[in-house]
PDB file of C-alpha atoms in Angstrom:
ATOM      1  CA  UNK A  18      85.783 103.678 100.971  1.00  0.00           C
ATOM      2  CA  UNK A  19      86.981 107.234 100.447  1.00  0.00           C
ATOM      3  CA  UNK A  20      87.468 109.507 103.421  1.00  0.00           C
ATOM      4  CA  UNK A  21      89.296 112.623 104.528  1.00  0.00           C
ATOM      5  CA  UNK A  22      90.585 113.405 107.993  1.00  0.00           C
ATOM      6  CA  UNK A  23      91.635 116.927 108.774  1.00  0.00           C
ATOM      7  CA  UNK A  24      92.931 118.714 111.804  1.00  0.00           C
ATOM      8  CA  UNK A  25      90.266 119.647 114.267  1.00  0.00           C
ATOM      9  CA  UNK A  26      89.813 123.254 115.120  1.00  0.00           C
ATOM     10  CA  UNK A  27      89.162 125.835 115.977  1.00  0.00           C
ATOM     11  CA  UNK A  28      92.494 127.438 115.224  1.00  0.00           C
ATOM     12  CA  UNK A  29      93.180 130.969 116.429  1.00  0.00           C
ATOM     13  CA  UNK A  30      96.202 132.877 115.169  1.00  0.00           C
ATOM     14  CA  UNK A  31      97.634 136.360 115.209  1.00  0.00           C
ATOM     15  CA  UNK A  32      98.087 138.268 111.980  1.00  0.00           C
ATOM     16  CA  UNK A  33     101.301 137.350 110.118  1.00  0.00           C
ATOM     17  CA  UNK A  34     101.548 133.977 111.882  1.00  0.00           C
ATOM     18  CA  UNK A  35     102.226 130.729 110.020  1.00  0.00           C
ATOM     19  CA  UNK A  36      99.240 128.493 109.376  1.00  0.00           C
ATOM     20  CA  UNK A  37      99.226 124.732 108.849  1.00  0.00           C
ATOM     21  CA  UNK A  38      96.120 122.582 108.591  1.00  0.00           C
ATOM     22  CA  UNK A  39      96.802 118.876 108.357  1.00  0.00           C
ATOM     23  CA  UNK A  40      94.831 116.672 105.994  1.00  0.00           C
ATOM     24  CA  UNK A  41      95.169 112.954 105.303  1.00  0.00           C
ATOM     25  CA  UNK A  42      93.048 110.788 103.086  1.00  0.00           C
ATOM     26  CA  UNK A  43      92.041 107.229 102.309  1.00  0.00           C
ATOM     27  CA  UNK A  44      90.965 106.479  98.784  1.00  0.00           C
ATOM     28  CA  UNK A  45      90.478 103.747  96.260  1.00  0.00           C
ATOM     29  CA  UNK A  46      92.006 104.640  92.945  1.00  0.00           C
ATOM     30  CA  UNK A  47      93.818 107.884  92.243  1.00  0.00           C
ATOM     31  CA  UNK A  48      92.014 110.848  93.721  1.00  0.00           C
ATOM     32  CA  UNK A  49      92.339 114.515  92.962  1.00  0.00           C
ATOM     33  CA  UNK A  50      92.768 116.613  96.094  1.00  0.00           C
ATOM     34  CA  UNK A  51      91.287 119.993  96.916  1.00  0.00           C
ATOM     35  CA  UNK A  52      91.113 122.667  99.552  1.00  0.00           C
ATOM     36  CA  UNK A  53      87.901 124.652  99.675  1.00  0.00           C
ATOM     37  CA  UNK A  54      87.261 127.727 101.828  1.00  0.00           C
ATOM     38  CA  UNK A  55      83.932 128.872 103.245  1.00  0.00           C
ATOM     39  CA  UNK A  56      83.491 132.425 104.459  1.00  0.00           C
ATOM     40  CA  UNK A  57      80.617 133.202 106.847  1.00  0.00           C
ATOM     41  CA  UNK A  58      77.228 132.994 105.160  1.00  0.00           C
ATOM     42  CA  UNK A  59      78.686 131.909 101.839  1.00  0.00           C
ATOM     43  CA  UNK A  60      79.131 128.754  99.817  1.00  0.00           C
ATOM     44  CA  UNK A  61      82.377 126.894  99.360  1.00  0.00           C
ATOM     45  CA  UNK A  62      85.024 128.339  97.070  1.00  0.00           C
ATOM     46  CA  UNK A  63      87.863 126.378  95.567  1.00  0.00           C
ATOM     47  CA  UNK A  64      91.149 127.515  97.096  1.00  0.00           C
ATOM     48  CA  UNK A  65      93.579 125.169  95.372  1.00  0.00           C
ATOM     49  CA  UNK A  66      93.880 121.706  93.895  1.00  0.00           C
ATOM     50  CA  UNK A  67      96.318 118.991  92.888  1.00  0.00           C
ATOM     51  CA  UNK A  68      95.531 116.164  90.538  1.00  0.00           C
ATOM     52  CA  UNK A  69      98.491 113.809  90.897  1.00  0.00           C
ATOM     53  CA  UNK A  70     101.301 112.858  93.248  1.00  0.00           C
ATOM     54  CA  UNK A  71     103.899 115.568  93.948  1.00  0.00           C
ATOM     55  CA  UNK A  72     101.732 118.291  92.407  1.00  0.00           C
ATOM     56  CA  UNK A  73     101.709 121.514  94.390  1.00  0.00           C
ATOM     57  CA  UNK A  74      98.574 123.608  94.393  1.00  0.00           C
ATOM     58  CA  UNK A  75      98.849 127.290  95.289  1.00  0.00           C
ATOM     59  CA  UNK A  76      96.614 130.328  95.472  1.00  0.00           C
ATOM     60  CA  UNK A  77      96.457 133.555  97.505  1.00  0.00           C
ATOM     61  CA  UNK A  78      99.620 132.615  99.386  1.00  0.00           C
ATOM     62  CA  UNK A  79      98.279 129.178 100.356  1.00  0.00           C
ATOM     63  CA  UNK A  80     100.074 126.015  99.272  1.00  0.00           C
ATOM     64  CA  UNK A  81      99.530 122.278  99.527  1.00  0.00           C
ATOM     65  CA  UNK A  82     101.515 119.369  98.077  1.00  0.00           C
ATOM     66  CA  UNK A  83      99.966 116.033  97.096  1.00  0.00           C
ATOM     67  CA  UNK A  84     102.021 113.447  99.021  1.00  0.00           C
ATOM     68  CA  UNK A  85     101.074 109.960  97.911  1.00  0.00           C
ATOM     69  CA  UNK A  86     103.573 108.230 100.200  1.00  0.00           C
ATOM     70  CA  UNK A  87     102.006 109.768 103.297  1.00  0.00           C
ATOM     71  CA  UNK A  88      98.495 110.154 101.800  1.00  0.00           C
ATOM     72  CA  UNK A  89      98.526 113.782 102.864  1.00  0.00           C
ATOM     73  CA  UNK A  90      97.648 117.207 101.495  1.00  0.00           C
ATOM     74  CA  UNK A  91      98.501 119.689 104.243  1.00  0.00           C
ATOM     75  CA  UNK A  92      97.553 123.343 103.748  1.00  0.00           C
ATOM     76  CA  UNK A  93     100.079 126.050 104.610  1.00  0.00           C
ATOM     77  CA  UNK A  94     100.339 129.823 104.517  1.00  0.00           C
ATOM     78  CA  UNK A  95     103.367 131.729 105.653  1.00  0.00           C
ATOM     79  CA  UNK A  96     101.707 134.925 106.871  1.00  0.00           C
ATOM     80  CA  UNK A  97      97.975 135.001 107.532  1.00  0.00           C
ATOM     81  CA  UNK A  98      95.724 138.031 107.450  1.00  0.00           C
ATOM     82  CA  UNK A  99      92.463 138.791 109.228  1.00  0.00           C
ATOM     83  CA  UNK A 100      90.704 138.250 105.915  1.00  0.00           C
ATOM     84  CA  UNK A 101      91.820 134.590 105.963  1.00  0.00           C
ATOM     85  CA  UNK A 102      89.385 133.888 108.797  1.00  0.00           C
ATOM     86  CA  UNK A 103      87.110 131.168 107.442  1.00  0.00           C
ATOM     87  CA  UNK A 104      86.359 127.448 107.514  1.00  0.00           C
ATOM     88  CA  UNK A 105      88.743 125.348 105.422  1.00  0.00           C
ATOM     89  CA  UNK A 106      87.743 121.983 103.960  1.00  0.00           C
ATOM     90  CA  UNK A 107      90.049 119.342 102.578  1.00  0.00           C
ATOM     91  CA  UNK A 108      88.417 117.141  99.953  1.00  0.00           C
ATOM     92  CA  UNK A 109      89.188 114.310  97.582  1.00  0.00           C
ATOM     93  CA  UNK A 110      87.505 113.480  94.315  1.00  0.00           C
ATOM     94  CA  UNK A 111      87.198 110.055  92.766  1.00  0.00           C
ATOM     95  CA  UNK A 112      85.147 109.898  89.586  1.00  0.00           C
ATOM     96  CA  UNK A 113      82.803 112.861  90.050  1.00  0.00           C
ATOM     97  CA  UNK A 114      82.168 112.574  93.770  1.00  0.00           C
ATOM     98  CA  UNK A 115      83.741 114.860  96.342  1.00  0.00           C
ATOM     99  CA  UNK A 116      84.325 113.606  99.874  1.00  0.00           C
ATOM    100  CA  UNK A 117      84.972 116.343 102.410  1.00  0.00           C
ATOM    101  CA  UNK A 118      86.742 116.509 105.720  1.00  0.00           C
ATOM    102  CA  UNK A 119      84.936 117.952 108.714  1.00  0.00           C
ATOM    103  CA  UNK A 120      86.319 121.433 108.196  1.00  0.00           C
ATOM    104  CA  UNK A 121      88.711 123.529 110.279  1.00  0.00           C
ATOM    105  CA  UNK A 122      87.633 126.919 111.564  1.00  0.00           C
ATOM    106  CA  UNK A 123      90.438 129.464 111.435  1.00  0.00           C
ATOM    107  CA  UNK A 124      90.252 132.821 113.180  1.00  0.00           C
ATOM    108  CA  UNK A 125      92.971 135.397 112.622  1.00  0.00           C
ATOM    109  CA  UNK A 126      93.222 138.234 115.133  1.00  0.00           C
ATOM    110  CA  UNK A 127      94.674 141.640 114.341  1.00  0.00           C
TER     111      UNK A 127
ATOM    112  CA  UNK B  15      78.636 134.489  84.771  1.00  0.00           C
ATOM    113  CA  UNK B  16      76.549 134.905  87.913  1.00  0.00           C
ATOM    114  CA  UNK B  17      77.670 131.597  89.342  1.00  0.00           C
ATOM    115  CA  UNK B  18      75.418 128.915  90.790  1.00  0.00           C
ATOM    116  CA  UNK B  19      72.205 130.503  91.987  1.00  0.00           C
ATOM    117  CA  UNK B  20      70.143 128.988  94.768  1.00  0.00           C
ATOM    118  CA  UNK B  21      66.785 130.058  96.113  1.00  0.00           C
ATOM    119  CA  UNK B  22      65.537 130.769  98.620  1.00  0.00           C
ATOM    120  CA  UNK B  23      68.521 131.727 100.782  1.00  0.00           C
ATOM    121  CA  UNK B  24      66.563 131.023 103.933  1.00  0.00           C
ATOM    122  CA  UNK B  25      63.512 128.873 104.478  1.00  0.00           C
ATOM    123  CA  UNK B  26      61.584 128.415 107.702  1.00  0.00           C
ATOM    124  CA  UNK B  27      58.763 125.912 107.709  1.00  0.00           C
ATOM    125  CA  UNK B  28      56.779 123.744 110.036  1.00  0.00           C
ATOM    126  CA  UNK B  29      57.099 120.025 110.412  1.00  0.00           C
ATOM    127  CA  UNK B  30      55.021 118.160 107.866  1.00  0.00           C
ATOM    128  CA  UNK B  31      55.132 120.858 105.221  1.00  0.00           C
ATOM    129  CA  UNK B  32      56.579 120.392 101.766  1.00  0.00           C
ATOM    130  CA  UNK B  33      59.803 122.256 101.027  1.00  0.00           C
ATOM    131  CA  UNK B  34      61.270 122.910  97.583  1.00  0.00           C
ATOM    132  CA  UNK B  35      64.785 124.175  97.100  1.00  0.00           C
ATOM    133  CA  UNK B  36      65.874 125.508  93.726  1.00  0.00           C
ATOM    134  CA  UNK B  37      69.150 125.682  91.851  1.00  0.00           C
ATOM    135  CA  UNK B  38      70.322 127.233  88.604  1.00  0.00           C
ATOM    136  CA  UNK B  39      73.741 125.872  87.578  1.00  0.00           C
ATOM    137  CA  UNK B  40      76.388 127.746  85.655  1.00  0.00           C
ATOM    138  CA  UNK B  41      75.614 127.782  81.947  1.00  0.00           C
ATOM    139  CA  UNK B  42      77.500 125.082  80.069  1.00  0.00           C
ATOM    140  CA  UNK B  43      78.040 122.904  83.117  1.00  0.00           C
ATOM    141  CA  UNK B  44      76.659 119.418  82.665  1.00  0.00           C
ATOM    142  CA  UNK B  45      77.110 118.089  86.198  1.00  0.00           C
ATOM    143  CA  UNK B  46      74.942 119.198  89.081  1.00  0.00           C
ATOM    144  CA  UNK B  47      75.313 118.171  92.736  1.00  0.00           C
ATOM    145  CA  UNK B  48      73.177 118.580  95.848  1.00  0.00           C
ATOM    146  CA  UNK B  49      74.893 118.585  99.258  1.00  0.00           C
ATOM    147  CA  UNK B  50      73.684 118.920 102.816  1.00  0.00           C
ATOM    148  CA  UNK B  51      75.776 120.517 105.565  1.00  0.00           C
ATOM    149  CA  UNK B  52      75.118 119.921 109.263  1.00  0.00           C
ATOM    150  CA  UNK B  53      77.236 120.304 112.361  1.00  0.00           C
ATOM    151  CA  UNK B  54      76.927 116.618 113.170  1.00  0.00           C
ATOM    152  CA  UNK B  55      77.607 115.110 109.763  1.00  0.00           C
ATOM    153  CA  UNK B  56      79.516 117.815 107.907  1.00  0.00           C
ATOM    154  CA  UNK B  57      79.085 118.024 104.133  1.00  0.00           C
ATOM    155  CA  UNK B  58      77.291 115.093 102.552  1.00  0.00           C
ATOM    156  CA  UNK B  59      76.617 114.476  98.879  1.00  0.00           C
ATOM    157  CA  UNK B  60      72.945 113.717  98.406  1.00  0.00           C
ATOM    158  CA  UNK B  61      72.642 113.218  94.645  1.00  0.00           C
ATOM    159  CA  UNK B  62      74.255 114.239  91.412  1.00  0.00           C
ATOM    160  CA  UNK B  63      73.126 114.588  87.810  1.00  0.00           C
ATOM    161  CA  UNK B  64      74.916 114.422  84.495  1.00  0.00           C
ATOM    162  CA  UNK B  65      73.171 115.897  81.473  1.00  0.00           C
ATOM    163  CA  UNK B  66      69.966 116.159  83.523  1.00  0.00           C
ATOM    164  CA  UNK B  67      70.000 112.442  84.405  1.00  0.00           C
ATOM    165  CA  UNK B  68      70.406 111.324  88.031  1.00  0.00           C
ATOM    166  CA  UNK B  69      73.598 109.272  88.251  1.00  0.00           C
ATOM    167  CA  UNK B  70      73.996 108.542  91.953  1.00  0.00           C
ATOM    168  CA  UNK B  71      71.323 109.131  94.577  1.00  0.00           C
ATOM    169  CA  UNK B  72      72.824 106.883  97.235  1.00  0.00           C
ATOM    170  CA  UNK B  73      73.220 109.828  99.578  1.00  0.00           C
ATOM    171  CA  UNK B  74      69.544 110.726  99.628  1.00  0.00           C
ATOM    172  CA  UNK B  75      68.543 110.028 103.219  1.00  0.00           C
ATOM    173  CA  UNK B  76      65.081 108.597 102.636  1.00  0.00           C
ATOM    174  CA  UNK B  77      62.043 108.606 100.414  1.00  0.00           C
ATOM    175  CA  UNK B  78      60.919 111.949 101.746  1.00  0.00           C
ATOM    176  CA  UNK B  79      63.688 113.490  99.662  1.00  0.00           C
ATOM    177  CA  UNK B  80      63.465 113.766  95.889  1.00  0.00           C
ATOM    178  CA  UNK B  81      65.421 115.705  93.276  1.00  0.00           C
ATOM    179  CA  UNK B  82      64.704 116.560  89.681  1.00  0.00           C
ATOM    180  CA  UNK B  83      66.481 118.273  86.841  1.00  0.00           C
ATOM    181  CA  UNK B  84      63.922 118.973  84.108  1.00  0.00           C
ATOM    182  CA  UNK B  85      66.423 120.892  81.982  1.00  0.00           C
ATOM    183  CA  UNK B  86      70.044 121.973  81.898  1.00  0.00           C
ATOM    184  CA  UNK B  87      69.389 125.229  83.723  1.00  0.00           C
ATOM    185  CA  UNK B  88      67.225 124.175  86.646  1.00  0.00           C
ATOM    186  CA  UNK B  89      67.071 121.628  89.432  1.00  0.00           C
ATOM    187  CA  UNK B  90      64.916 121.147  92.515  1.00  0.00           C
ATOM    188  CA  UNK B  91      65.348 119.301  95.779  1.00  0.00           C
ATOM    189  CA  UNK B  92      62.061 118.541  97.475  1.00  0.00           C
ATOM    190  CA  UNK B  93      61.387 117.330 100.996  1.00  0.00           C
ATOM    191  CA  UNK B  94      57.898 116.038 101.685  1.00  0.00           C
ATOM    192  CA  UNK B  95      56.975 115.881 104.504  1.00  0.00           C
ATOM    193  CA  UNK B  96      59.706 117.870 106.235  1.00  0.00           C
ATOM    194  CA  UNK B  97      60.972 117.018 109.724  1.00  0.00           C
ATOM    195  CA  UNK B  98      63.033 119.020 112.254  1.00  0.00           C
ATOM    196  CA  UNK B  99      66.054 116.779 111.625  1.00  0.00           C
ATOM    197  CA  UNK B 100      66.104 118.034 108.023  1.00  0.00           C
ATOM    198  CA  UNK B 101      67.250 121.436 109.289  1.00  0.00           C
ATOM    199  CA  UNK B 102      70.571 122.125 107.575  1.00  0.00           C
ATOM    200  CA  UNK B 103      72.230 124.186 104.887  1.00  0.00           C
ATOM    201  CA  UNK B 104      71.680 122.706 101.448  1.00  0.00           C
ATOM    202  CA  UNK B 105      74.202 123.479  98.735  1.00  0.00           C
ATOM    203  CA  UNK B 106      73.980 123.058  95.015  1.00  0.00           C
ATOM    204  CA  UNK B 107      77.135 122.823  92.926  1.00  0.00           C
ATOM    205  CA  UNK B 108      77.813 122.483  89.223  1.00  0.00           C
ATOM    206  CA  UNK B 109      80.791 121.280  87.251  1.00  0.00           C
ATOM    207  CA  UNK B 110      81.884 121.625  83.640  1.00  0.00           C
ATOM    208  CA  UNK B 111      82.254 118.687  81.253  1.00  0.00           C
ATOM    209  CA  UNK B 112      84.906 116.016  81.618  1.00  0.00           C
ATOM    210  CA  UNK B 113      88.408 117.113  80.724  1.00  0.00           C
ATOM    211  CA  UNK B 114      88.069 120.658  81.990  1.00  0.00           C
ATOM    212  CA  UNK B 115      89.202 120.008  85.540  1.00  0.00           C
ATOM    213  CA  UNK B 116      85.848 118.934  86.930  1.00  0.00           C
ATOM    214  CA  UNK B 117      86.021 121.646  89.541  1.00  0.00           C
ATOM    215  CA  UNK B 118      82.763 122.008  91.409  1.00  0.00           C
ATOM    216  CA  UNK B 119      81.386 125.536  91.843  1.00  0.00           C
ATOM    217  CA  UNK B 120      79.086 126.005  94.794  1.00  0.00           C
ATOM    218  CA  UNK B 121      76.072 128.198  95.306  1.00  0.00           C
ATOM    219  CA  UNK B 122      75.592 130.268  98.456  1.00  0.00           C
ATOM    220  CA  UNK B 123      73.280 127.644  99.937  1.00  0.00           C
ATOM    221  CA  UNK B 124      69.764 127.506 101.367  1.00  0.00           C
ATOM    222  CA  UNK B 125      69.487 127.510 105.128  1.00  0.00           C
ATOM    223  CA  UNK B 126      66.468 125.378 106.039  1.00  0.00           C
ATOM    224  CA  UNK B 127      64.874 125.441 109.452  1.00  0.00           C
ATOM    225  CA  UNK B 128      62.052 123.006 110.153  1.00  0.00           C
ATOM    226  CA  UNK B 129      60.183 123.853 113.338  1.00  0.00           C
TER     227      UNK B 129
END
């Protein structure tokens, strides 16, 4: 079956620190990969995506590269801000179904 | 566009009562998804529709749950009778037609508490 495993949190960082959240997947077929972000009290918002191997998704300073050889899609940001505090979900899509990881709570302190 | 609109935002009910959650997808989107989010199980896909037709309901937990999409702009998720273990945040998402990236856009969710 399809599944996503992502780094357990919570993660607490200082402003301007480097953030990495690891994500690996298992899938049948050729999935598209996504990172979604959920701010408190809100729904999920798409952060970035990659649809094929070696694609790099980027948005708001976040990046992730689709690595087929390691079945990974790690999220990185070079300098986090307090406003990046949220829950981050890695997800894969096969056909029209999204499978999500458990989510990683990130807190950035000023 | 206003995005995916869900109502109510919060629902508190007593065990045994019927609960109806509502969703208005983004105009022009022909896929609609219902998810449930809990601490124990994370985000789970319950059911999804394409062009108002249910395609996959394998995630619906049991017969107490039912979903309908009578037209392209409205869907409901009904729980009858409700139980405390149904307490969760329920999300609706919609997605544009094939070939446009199939990105799912989520509503703000309905937080359900069953006492």
